[in-house]
Amino acid sequence: MRGILPVVGSLALLIAAPAPTAADTNATPAWYGHGHRVSSGDLVVRALAMGNNSTIATSRSGTACAAEASTTGNVQVNCLAEDGTSRQNTQSETTVAAFGNTVVVGYNDSVVCCFPAINFTGYSVSTDGGKTFTDQGNLPWVNSVQPIGDPTVAHDDSGNFYFASLALSSTGFGSRSLISFYKMAAGSTTFQLLSVPVNVGDELKFFADKEYLAVGRDQNGQTHFYITWTFFSTVVPSPIMLTDSSDGVNWRTTMVSTADACAQGSNPVPAGGTVYVSWFQSVPAGCTNFSITAANAMMATVDVASGTVANRTAIGPINGSGDKIVACNNAADLREVIETAPGHDARNFEMPSTTIDGNGVLYAAWNDRPAGVGGGNSNATRIFLSVSRDGNQTWSAPQVISGRVSRQVMGDRFQPWITIDGSGVHAMWYQRVAGNTVDLIQADKEDLTLATASADPQPGAETAISSVAFPIVQTNPQQDPVISFCYMGDYNNIGSNGTTRFVTWGDNRNVVQTSAGAENQPDVFLQSY
């Protein structure tokens, strides 16, 4: 099952569920499951068991702070000064959206956690086309809606920005697992809570995880909001859900995978009266045996008007993308990781990034290894791309779009994301490169042609977009006391305003003095081109 565990929350909860009704999930959902829970934790909320800690920030939402100019190239997105000397200094797992000169970047942010409130979802705003950023602190906090990460940001065609995040209804036992939804009006630089689209109930029994947001015009020409997410309960299967709305206040929820899908890592792609939803899905045996890493990248075609699933199609097979499988938070929490040295692990899973061009061609990119987990340098993780020209009926044979692997270093490429504008397909990912004593990580980009009726996208040169390479920090055990072991962010992002691309990633180049001494600090960087 590899990464098919909730990635934020006090407990990682596993699920199975009967098909849901298309009810407003602001009410108690109708598809509660049964079974047991397993502890895992991901980003967080181990802090709930820590008791009060005077070194932990007490602001509920942080404060606005100008991000410092980088002295090593690229653009620093978050404010270093706000972290002070705290070891709770993680900013990573990025999402980006751009409209004109306004660029909004969301990320997980541990500095505000955890007393008197949980708040793990930070964001920064640029009004000069990504040249400089103001770290706006974290999303607005209210007692009944406390954001806990997994950021995703999007905009409409009027320049309004929207943000979705996982959330909890309180810090106590029996807190309800939520997905919260926010709006930043055009011309503003701050988000306000708009609604709570998803409420699955007691987070000790049920958990909504890994949500992703998209905004588009529907079949009626109305702005429509789509949030996909994974529904974990207390038995193993974890179906993919779609929660959608035409006003951002009243929501409908539909199960888009099968009820027994062992799935995770979804994202929606609006296309008028249709929305396509992608995810990765383990083979059944992998749901209970973590050493089985076989899976498929999947996509569902959903009719927006009726909320019904027209078809589900396998995009391509997955073998497993990690260098190895290691125990992270406990002996039972086995995860695929990219490991540059013992204890320096970046957990990894095969979430497909999907998008659509103006001709209706669908694109899907994901990371994988030809022979599955492990192996020598020739089996390094690489980036695959597939296209569908017939609306998710069939998909092309996956092609490798990342550069050649090396005989001298385990040249893994991982955590890809893609976007499309008029100039083509644009992709980003991490690349593992040789360092002086241990391997380092850099962010790369690649531009490809759009698919035609007879030709798949043609990749250009893979080039580094981060100005320096950086280490995987100590993650297993974790140097940040409230971050899950093996975590270095689960995704990065690339977006376009139509003429300029904006690449964002978690970056560990900055060395700072903390209460424990000098450490490489996880921060957020951006580069436009």
Coordinates of C-alpha atoms in Angstrom, one line a residue:
M1 CA 0.0 0.0 0.0
R2 CA 3.1 2.2 0.2
G3 CA 1.9 5.8 0.5
I4 CA -1.8 4.9 0.8
L5 CA -2.0 6.2 4.3
P6 CA -3.4 9.5 5.5
V7 CA -0.7 12.1 5.4
V8 CA -2.0 14.6 7.9
G9 CA -3.7 14.1 11.2
S10 CA -3.1 12.7 14.6
L11 CA -3.7 9.2 13.3
A12 CA -3.4 7.6 9.9
L13 CA -6.8 6.1 9.3
L14 CA -7.7 3.4 6.8
I15 CA -11.0 3.0 5.1
A16 CA -13.7 1.2 3.3
A17 CA -17.1 2.5 2.5
P18 CA -20.3 1.8 0.6
A19 CA -21.2 4.2 -2.2
P20 CA -22.1 7.6 -0.9
T21 CA -25.2 9.6 -1.5
A22 CA -24.8 13.0 -3.3
A23 CA -25.6 14.8 -0.1
D24 CA -24.2 18.0 1.2
T25 CA -21.3 16.9 3.3
N26 CA -21.7 19.8 5.7
A27 CA -24.1 17.3 7.3
T28 CA -23.1 13.9 8.7
P29 CA -22.1 11.8 5.7
A30 CA -24.1 8.7 4.8
W31 CA -21.2 6.4 4.0
Y32 CA -19.5 5.8 7.4
G33 CA -17.4 2.6 7.4
H34 CA -16.4 0.2 10.1
G35 CA -13.3 -1.5 11.4
H36 CA -10.1 -0.6 13.2
R37 CA -7.6 2.2 13.0
V38 CA -3.8 2.1 12.8
S39 CA -1.5 4.8 14.1
S40 CA 0.8 6.5 11.6
G41 CA 0.8 10.2 11.7
D42 CA 2.1 12.2 9.0
L43 CA 2.6 15.8 9.0
V44 CA 1.6 16.4 12.5
V45 CA -0.4 16.3 15.2
R46 CA 2.0 14.1 17.2
A47 CA 2.0 17.6 18.8
L48 CA -1.3 16.9 20.4
A49 CA 0.3 14.4 22.6
M50 CA 3.3 16.6 23.4
G51 CA 1.5 18.8 26.0
N52 CA 2.2 22.5 26.1
N53 CA 5.7 23.6 25.0
S54 CA 7.0 27.0 25.6
T55 CA 9.1 26.9 22.4
I56 CA 6.1 26.4 20.2
A57 CA 4.5 29.5 18.6
T58 CA 1.2 30.6 20.1
S59 CA -0.2 32.7 17.3
R60 CA -3.2 31.0 15.7
S61 CA -2.5 32.3 12.2
G62 CA 1.0 33.8 12.2
T63 CA 1.7 37.3 11.0
A64 CA 2.4 38.9 7.7
C65 CA 6.2 39.1 7.0
A66 CA 8.1 40.0 3.8
A67 CA 10.1 37.0 2.5
E68 CA 13.8 37.8 2.5
A69 CA 15.7 38.1 -0.7
S70 CA 17.6 34.9 -1.5
T71 CA 21.4 35.2 -1.5
T72 CA 21.7 32.0 -3.4
G73 CA 19.4 32.6 -6.4
N74 CA 15.7 31.8 -7.1
V75 CA 13.0 33.6 -5.1
Q76 CA 12.4 32.9 -1.4
V77 CA 8.7 32.5 -0.8
N78 CA 8.3 32.2 3.0
C79 CA 9.7 34.5 5.7
L80 CA 12.7 33.1 7.5
A81 CA 12.5 35.7 10.3
E82 CA 9.2 34.3 11.5
D83 CA 10.8 30.9 12.3
G84 CA 13.3 32.4 14.7
T85 CA 15.3 29.7 16.4
S86 CA 12.5 27.2 16.6
R87 CA 13.0 23.7 15.3
Q88 CA 9.4 23.9 14.1
N89 CA 10.6 25.6 10.9
T90 CA 9.3 23.4 8.1
Q91 CA 7.7 25.0 5.0
S92 CA 7.2 22.5 2.2
E93 CA 4.6 20.7 -0.1
T94 CA 3.8 23.6 -2.4
T95 CA 0.9 24.6 -4.6
V96 CA 0.9 27.7 -6.9
A97 CA -1.6 29.6 -9.0
A98 CA -1.1 32.8 -11.0
F99 CA -3.4 35.4 -12.5
G100 CA -1.7 38.4 -14.2
N101 CA 0.9 39.6 -11.8
T102 CA -0.6 38.0 -8.7
V103 CA 1.0 34.8 -7.7
V104 CA -0.2 32.8 -4.7
V105 CA 1.8 29.9 -3.2
G106 CA 0.4 27.6 -0.5
Y107 CA 2.5 25.2 1.6
N108 CA 2.5 23.2 4.8
D109 CA 3.9 25.4 7.6
S110 CA 4.8 24.0 11.1
V111 CA 5.8 27.2 12.8
V112 CA 2.4 28.2 14.1
C113 CA 1.5 24.8 15.6
C114 CA 0.2 23.7 18.1
F115 CA -1.0 25.6 21.1
P116 CA -3.5 27.1 21.6
A117 CA -4.4 26.0 18.1
I118 CA -3.5 23.7 15.2
N119 CA -2.7 25.6 12.0
F120 CA -0.4 24.0 9.5
T121 CA -1.5 25.7 6.2
G122 CA 0.6 28.7 5.2
Y123 CA 0.6 30.9 2.1
S124 CA 2.5 33.7 0.5
V125 CA 1.3 36.3 -2.1
S126 CA 3.3 38.2 -4.8
T127 CA 1.8 41.2 -6.6
D128 CA 4.8 41.8 -8.9
G129 CA 4.8 38.6 -10.9
G130 CA 6.7 36.4 -8.5
K131 CA 9.7 38.7 -8.0
T132 CA 9.0 39.2 -4.3
F133 CA 6.6 37.6 -1.8
T134 CA 4.9 38.5 1.5
D135 CA 4.4 35.5 3.8
Q136 CA 0.8 36.1 5.0
G137 CA 1.2 33.6 7.9
N138 CA -1.3 30.8 7.9
L139 CA -5.0 30.4 6.8
P140 CA -7.6 32.1 9.0
W141 CA -8.2 30.1 12.2
V142 CA -11.5 29.6 14.0
N143 CA -12.0 27.2 16.9
S144 CA -14.2 24.9 14.8
V145 CA -12.0 24.9 11.7
Q146 CA -8.3 24.5 12.3
P147 CA -6.3 23.9 9.1
I148 CA -3.8 21.0 9.2
G149 CA -2.1 21.2 5.8
D150 CA -2.3 19.6 2.3
P151 CA -2.5 23.0 0.6
T152 CA -4.1 23.5 -2.8
V153 CA -4.8 26.9 -4.5
A154 CA -6.6 27.8 -7.7
H155 CA -8.2 30.9 -9.3
D156 CA -11.2 31.7 -11.5
D157 CA -11.2 33.8 -14.6
S158 CA -12.0 37.0 -12.7
G159 CA -8.8 36.9 -10.6
N160 CA -10.4 35.5 -7.4
F161 CA -8.2 32.9 -5.7
Y162 CA -9.5 29.9 -3.8
F163 CA -7.7 27.6 -1.3
A164 CA -8.6 24.2 0.1
S165 CA -7.0 22.6 3.1
L166 CA -7.5 19.7 5.5
A167 CA -8.8 20.8 8.9
L168 CA -9.9 19.6 12.3
S169 CA -12.9 20.8 14.3
S170 CA -10.9 21.0 17.5
T171 CA -7.7 19.8 19.2
G172 CA -9.4 17.3 21.5
F173 CA -10.3 13.6 21.1
G174 CA -13.3 13.2 18.9
S175 CA -12.4 16.1 16.7
R176 CA -14.1 15.9 13.3
S177 CA -12.0 15.6 10.1
L178 CA -12.8 18.4 7.6
I179 CA -11.9 20.0 4.4
S180 CA -12.1 23.8 4.5
F181 CA -12.5 26.2 1.6
Y182 CA -11.3 29.8 1.4
K183 CA -11.6 32.8 -0.9
M184 CA -9.2 35.7 -1.6
A185 CA -11.1 38.3 -3.6
A186 CA -9.5 39.9 -6.7
G187 CA -7.3 42.7 -5.5
S188 CA -7.0 41.3 -2.0
T189 CA -4.0 39.5 -0.5
T190 CA -5.7 37.5 2.3
F191 CA -8.0 34.5 2.4
Q192 CA -11.2 34.3 4.3
L193 CA -13.1 31.1 5.3
L194 CA -16.0 30.6 2.9
S195 CA -17.3 27.1 3.8
V196 CA -16.6 23.6 5.0
P197 CA -17.2 21.3 2.0
V198 CA -16.4 18.0 3.7
N199 CA -17.0 16.8 7.3
V200 CA -16.5 13.0 7.6
G201 CA -16.9 12.8 11.4
D202 CA -14.8 11.7 14.3
E203 CA -11.2 11.7 13.0
L204 CA -10.4 8.7 15.2
K205 CA -12.7 6.7 12.9
F206 CA -12.8 8.6 9.7
F207 CA -10.4 10.9 7.8
A208 CA -10.5 13.0 4.7
D209 CA -7.0 13.2 3.2
K210 CA -5.0 14.6 0.3
E211 CA -7.6 17.0 -1.1
Y212 CA -7.0 18.8 -4.4
L213 CA -8.9 21.8 -5.8
A214 CA -9.7 22.9 -9.4
V215 CA -11.9 25.7 -10.7
G216 CA -13.5 25.9 -14.1
R217 CA -16.6 26.8 -16.1
D218 CA -19.2 24.1 -16.2
Q219 CA -21.8 23.2 -18.8
N220 CA -23.9 26.2 -17.9
G221 CA -20.9 28.6 -18.1
Q222 CA -20.9 29.0 -14.4
T223 CA -17.8 29.0 -12.2
H224 CA -17.6 25.6 -10.7
F225 CA -15.4 24.3 -7.8
Y226 CA -14.1 20.7 -7.6
I227 CA -12.3 19.1 -4.7
T228 CA -11.1 15.6 -4.8
W229 CA -9.9 13.7 -1.8
T230 CA -9.3 10.3 -0.2
F231 CA -11.8 8.9 2.3
F232 CA -10.1 6.8 5.0
S233 CA -12.1 4.9 7.5
T234 CA -11.3 2.0 9.9
V235 CA -10.8 -0.8 7.4
V236 CA -8.3 -0.8 4.5
P237 CA -9.8 0.3 1.2
S238 CA -9.7 4.1 0.6
P239 CA -12.0 5.4 -2.2
I240 CA -11.5 8.7 -4.0
M241 CA -14.3 11.2 -3.6
L242 CA -15.3 14.3 -5.5
T243 CA -17.0 17.2 -3.7
D244 CA -18.2 20.0 -6.1
S245 CA -20.2 23.2 -5.9
S246 CA -21.3 26.1 -8.2
D247 CA -21.3 28.7 -5.4
G248 CA -18.6 27.6 -3.0
V249 CA -21.1 27.2 -0.2
N250 CA -23.4 24.3 -1.0
W251 CA -21.6 21.1 -1.9
R252 CA -22.4 17.7 -3.3
T253 CA -20.2 14.6 -2.8
T254 CA -19.8 11.6 -5.2
M255 CA -17.6 8.6 -4.9
V256 CA -15.6 8.4 -8.2
S257 CA -13.5 5.3 -7.7
T258 CA -15.0 2.0 -6.8
A259 CA -15.9 1.6 -3.1
D260 CA -13.1 -1.0 -2.6
A261 CA -10.4 1.0 -4.3
C262 CA -7.2 1.2 -2.3
A263 CA -6.4 4.6 -3.6
Q264 CA -4.7 7.9 -2.9
G265 CA -3.3 11.1 -4.6
S266 CA -6.2 12.5 -6.7
N267 CA -6.6 15.7 -8.6
P268 CA -9.6 17.0 -10.7
V269 CA -9.4 18.4 -14.3
P270 CA -12.5 20.4 -15.3
A271 CA -13.6 20.4 -18.9
G272 CA -17.0 22.1 -19.3
G273 CA -19.8 19.6 -18.5
T274 CA -17.2 16.9 -17.6
V275 CA -14.6 16.7 -14.8
Y276 CA -11.9 14.1 -15.0
V277 CA -10.4 12.8 -11.8
S278 CA -7.1 11.0 -11.5
W279 CA -5.5 9.0 -8.7
F280 CA -3.2 6.0 -8.1
Q281 CA -4.7 2.7 -7.0
S282 CA -2.9 -0.2 -5.4
V283 CA -3.6 -3.8 -6.5
P284 CA -5.8 -5.5 -3.8
A285 CA -2.9 -7.4 -2.3
G286 CA -1.0 -4.2 -1.7
C287 CA -3.7 -2.9 0.6
T288 CA -2.6 -5.2 3.4
N289 CA 1.0 -6.2 2.3
F290 CA 3.1 -3.0 2.2
S291 CA 5.9 -4.8 0.3
I292 CA 3.6 -5.2 -2.7
T293 CA 4.0 -2.0 -4.7
A294 CA 2.1 -2.8 -7.9
A295 CA -0.6 -0.2 -8.7
N296 CA -2.2 1.6 -11.6
A297 CA -2.7 5.3 -12.4
M298 CA -6.4 5.7 -12.9
M299 CA -8.9 8.3 -14.2
A300 CA -12.7 8.6 -13.9
T301 CA -14.9 10.6 -16.2
V302 CA -17.7 12.4 -14.3
D303 CA -20.8 14.2 -15.7
V304 CA -21.0 17.4 -13.8
A305 CA -24.8 18.0 -14.2
S306 CA -25.8 14.6 -12.7
G307 CA -22.7 13.8 -10.6
T308 CA -22.5 10.3 -12.1
V309 CA -19.4 8.5 -13.2
A310 CA -19.4 7.6 -16.9
N311 CA -16.3 5.4 -16.9
R312 CA -13.1 4.6 -15.1
T313 CA -9.9 3.9 -17.1
A314 CA -6.4 2.7 -16.2
I315 CA -3.9 5.2 -17.5
G316 CA -0.9 3.0 -17.0
P317 CA 0.7 0.5 -14.7
I318 CA 2.9 1.4 -11.7
N319 CA 5.7 -0.8 -10.2
G320 CA 6.9 1.2 -7.2
S321 CA 8.9 4.4 -7.1
G322 CA 11.1 4.2 -4.0
D323 CA 14.8 3.4 -3.5
K324 CA 13.7 1.2 -0.6
I325 CA 10.9 0.6 1.8
V326 CA 11.6 1.7 5.4
A327 CA 9.7 2.0 8.7
C328 CA 8.9 5.7 9.4
N329 CA 6.7 6.6 12.4
N330 CA 6.6 3.0 13.8
A331 CA 7.6 -0.5 12.8
A332 CA 4.2 -1.0 11.0
D333 CA 4.4 2.3 9.1
L334 CA 6.3 1.1 6.0
R335 CA 6.8 3.6 3.2
E336 CA 8.6 3.9 -0.1
V337 CA 11.3 6.5 0.2
I338 CA 14.1 8.2 -1.7
E339 CA 17.0 7.8 0.7
T340 CA 20.3 9.6 0.3
A341 CA 21.7 8.5 3.7
P342 CA 20.4 6.5 6.7
G343 CA 17.7 8.6 8.3
H344 CA 17.6 11.1 5.3
D345 CA 14.4 9.8 3.7
A346 CA 11.9 11.5 1.5
R347 CA 8.7 9.4 1.3
N348 CA 7.4 9.1 -2.2
F349 CA 4.2 7.8 -3.9
E350 CA 2.9 7.7 -7.4
M351 CA 0.3 10.4 -7.4
P352 CA -0.4 11.3 -11.1
S353 CA -0.5 15.0 -12.1
T354 CA -3.1 15.5 -14.8
T355 CA -4.2 18.3 -17.1
I356 CA -6.0 19.0 -20.4
D357 CA -5.2 21.2 -23.4
G358 CA -7.4 23.4 -25.6
N359 CA -8.0 20.5 -28.0
G360 CA -9.4 18.2 -25.2
V361 CA -6.2 16.0 -25.0
L362 CA -5.6 14.7 -21.5
Y363 CA -2.1 14.4 -20.1
A364 CA -0.9 12.4 -17.1
A365 CA 2.6 12.4 -15.5
W366 CA 3.8 10.2 -12.6
N367 CA 7.1 8.8 -11.2
D368 CA 8.0 5.1 -11.2
R369 CA 10.8 2.6 -11.4
P370 CA 10.9 0.1 -14.3
A371 CA 11.6 -2.9 -12.0
G372 CA 9.9 -1.6 -8.9
V373 CA 11.4 -0.6 -5.6
G374 CA 15.1 -0.9 -5.2
G375 CA 17.7 -2.1 -7.7
G376 CA 20.8 -0.4 -9.0
N377 CA 21.4 2.9 -10.7
S378 CA 19.9 1.8 -13.9
N379 CA 16.5 1.3 -12.1
A380 CA 16.4 4.9 -10.8
T381 CA 13.0 6.5 -10.5
R382 CA 12.0 8.4 -13.6
I383 CA 9.0 10.4 -14.9
F384 CA 6.5 8.9 -17.2
L385 CA 3.9 10.7 -19.4
S386 CA 0.8 9.4 -21.2
V387 CA -2.0 11.1 -23.2
S388 CA -5.6 10.4 -24.0
R389 CA -7.1 11.8 -27.2
D390 CA -10.5 10.4 -26.8
G391 CA -11.7 11.7 -23.4
N392 CA -10.3 9.0 -21.1
Q393 CA -11.4 6.0 -23.2
T394 CA -7.8 5.0 -24.0
W395 CA -4.3 6.2 -23.1
S396 CA -1.1 6.1 -25.0
A397 CA 1.8 3.8 -24.0
P398 CA 3.7 5.6 -21.2
Q399 CA 6.9 7.3 -22.3
V400 CA 9.8 8.4 -20.2
I401 CA 10.2 12.2 -20.4
S402 CA 13.0 12.7 -17.8
G403 CA 16.6 12.6 -18.8
R404 CA 18.9 9.6 -19.0
V405 CA 19.8 7.8 -15.8
S406 CA 23.4 7.7 -14.7
R407 CA 25.7 4.8 -14.1
Q408 CA 27.5 6.8 -11.4
V409 CA 24.7 8.0 -9.2
M410 CA 21.1 6.9 -8.4
G411 CA 19.6 9.7 -10.5
D412 CA 16.1 9.5 -9.2
R413 CA 13.5 11.9 -10.6
F414 CA 10.4 12.2 -8.4
Q415 CA 7.4 14.3 -7.4
P416 CA 6.4 15.5 -10.9
W417 CA 3.8 18.1 -11.7
I418 CA 2.6 19.4 -15.1
T419 CA 0.7 22.4 -16.5
I420 CA -0.3 23.5 -20.0
D421 CA -0.5 26.9 -21.7
G422 CA -0.4 28.0 -25.3
S423 CA 3.3 27.3 -25.7
G424 CA 3.1 23.6 -24.7
V425 CA 3.3 21.2 -21.8
H426 CA 5.5 22.3 -18.9
A427 CA 6.8 19.9 -16.2
M428 CA 8.8 20.0 -13.0
W429 CA 10.2 17.4 -10.6
Y430 CA 13.0 16.7 -8.2
Q431 CA 16.3 15.2 -9.4
R432 CA 18.8 13.4 -7.2
V433 CA 22.3 14.4 -8.0
A434 CA 25.8 13.6 -6.7
G435 CA 27.2 15.6 -3.8
N436 CA 30.6 15.6 -2.1
T437 CA 29.7 13.0 0.5
V438 CA 26.0 12.2 0.0
D439 CA 23.7 12.8 -2.8
L440 CA 21.7 16.0 -3.1
I441 CA 18.4 17.1 -4.6
Q442 CA 17.6 19.8 -7.1
A443 CA 14.4 21.0 -8.8
D444 CA 14.3 20.5 -12.6
K445 CA 12.0 21.7 -15.4
E446 CA 11.2 20.5 -18.8
D447 CA 9.1 21.9 -21.7
L448 CA 7.3 19.6 -24.1
T449 CA 5.3 20.1 -27.3
L450 CA 1.6 19.6 -27.2
A451 CA 0.3 16.3 -28.5
T452 CA -1.1 16.1 -32.0
A453 CA -3.5 13.7 -33.6
S454 CA -0.6 11.6 -34.7
A455 CA 2.3 12.4 -32.3
D456 CA 2.8 12.3 -28.6
P457 CA 4.4 15.3 -26.8
Q458 CA 8.1 15.7 -27.6
P459 CA 10.3 16.5 -24.6
G460 CA 12.8 19.2 -24.6
A461 CA 15.9 19.3 -22.5
E462 CA 15.6 18.6 -18.8
T463 CA 17.4 21.5 -17.0
A464 CA 17.9 22.5 -13.3
I465 CA 15.7 25.3 -12.2
S466 CA 16.9 25.5 -8.6
S467 CA 20.1 27.5 -8.5
V468 CA 21.7 25.2 -6.0
A469 CA 21.3 21.6 -4.9
F470 CA 20.4 20.8 -1.3
P471 CA 20.3 17.8 1.0
I472 CA 17.4 15.7 2.3
V473 CA 17.4 16.7 5.9
Q474 CA 17.2 14.4 8.9
T475 CA 13.7 13.0 8.6
N476 CA 13.7 9.6 10.2
P477 CA 13.6 10.5 13.0
Q478 CA 12.4 13.9 12.1
Q479 CA 14.4 17.1 13.1
D480 CA 11.2 19.1 13.3
P481 CA 9.4 17.8 16.4
V482 CA 5.8 18.1 15.0
I483 CA 6.5 16.7 11.5
S484 CA 5.9 13.0 10.6
F485 CA 9.0 10.9 10.1
C486 CA 10.2 10.5 6.4
Y487 CA 8.2 13.6 5.3
M488 CA 9.9 16.0 2.9
G489 CA 6.6 17.2 1.2
D490 CA 4.4 14.9 -1.0
Y491 CA 4.2 17.2 -4.0
N492 CA 5.5 20.3 -5.6
N493 CA 3.9 22.4 -8.3
I494 CA 4.1 24.4 -11.6
G495 CA 1.5 26.8 -12.8
S496 CA 1.1 29.3 -15.6
N497 CA -0.6 32.7 -16.0
G498 CA -0.8 32.0 -19.8
T499 CA 2.6 33.6 -20.7
T500 CA 4.9 32.8 -17.7
R501 CA 5.5 29.6 -15.8
F502 CA 5.9 29.5 -12.0
V503 CA 7.7 26.6 -10.5
T504 CA 7.6 26.1 -6.7
W505 CA 9.2 23.5 -4.5
G506 CA 10.3 22.6 -1.0
D507 CA 14.0 23.4 -0.7
N508 CA 16.5 22.7 2.2
R509 CA 19.4 25.0 1.2
N510 CA 19.2 27.5 4.0
V511 CA 21.3 26.7 7.1
V512 CA 19.9 28.4 10.2
Q513 CA 20.7 28.4 13.9
T514 CA 18.0 26.7 15.9
S515 CA 17.7 25.7 19.6
A516 CA 19.5 22.5 18.6
G517 CA 22.3 24.2 16.6
A518 CA 22.9 24.7 12.9
E519 CA 20.4 22.9 10.7
N520 CA 19.3 22.9 7.0
Q521 CA 15.8 24.3 7.1
P522 CA 13.0 23.3 4.8
D523 CA 11.7 26.4 3.0
V524 CA 9.8 27.3 -0.2
F525 CA 11.4 28.6 -3.3
L526 CA 10.0 29.8 -6.7
Q527 CA 11.4 30.4 -10.1
S528 CA 9.5 31.9 -13.0
Y529 CA 10.4 31.6 -16.7

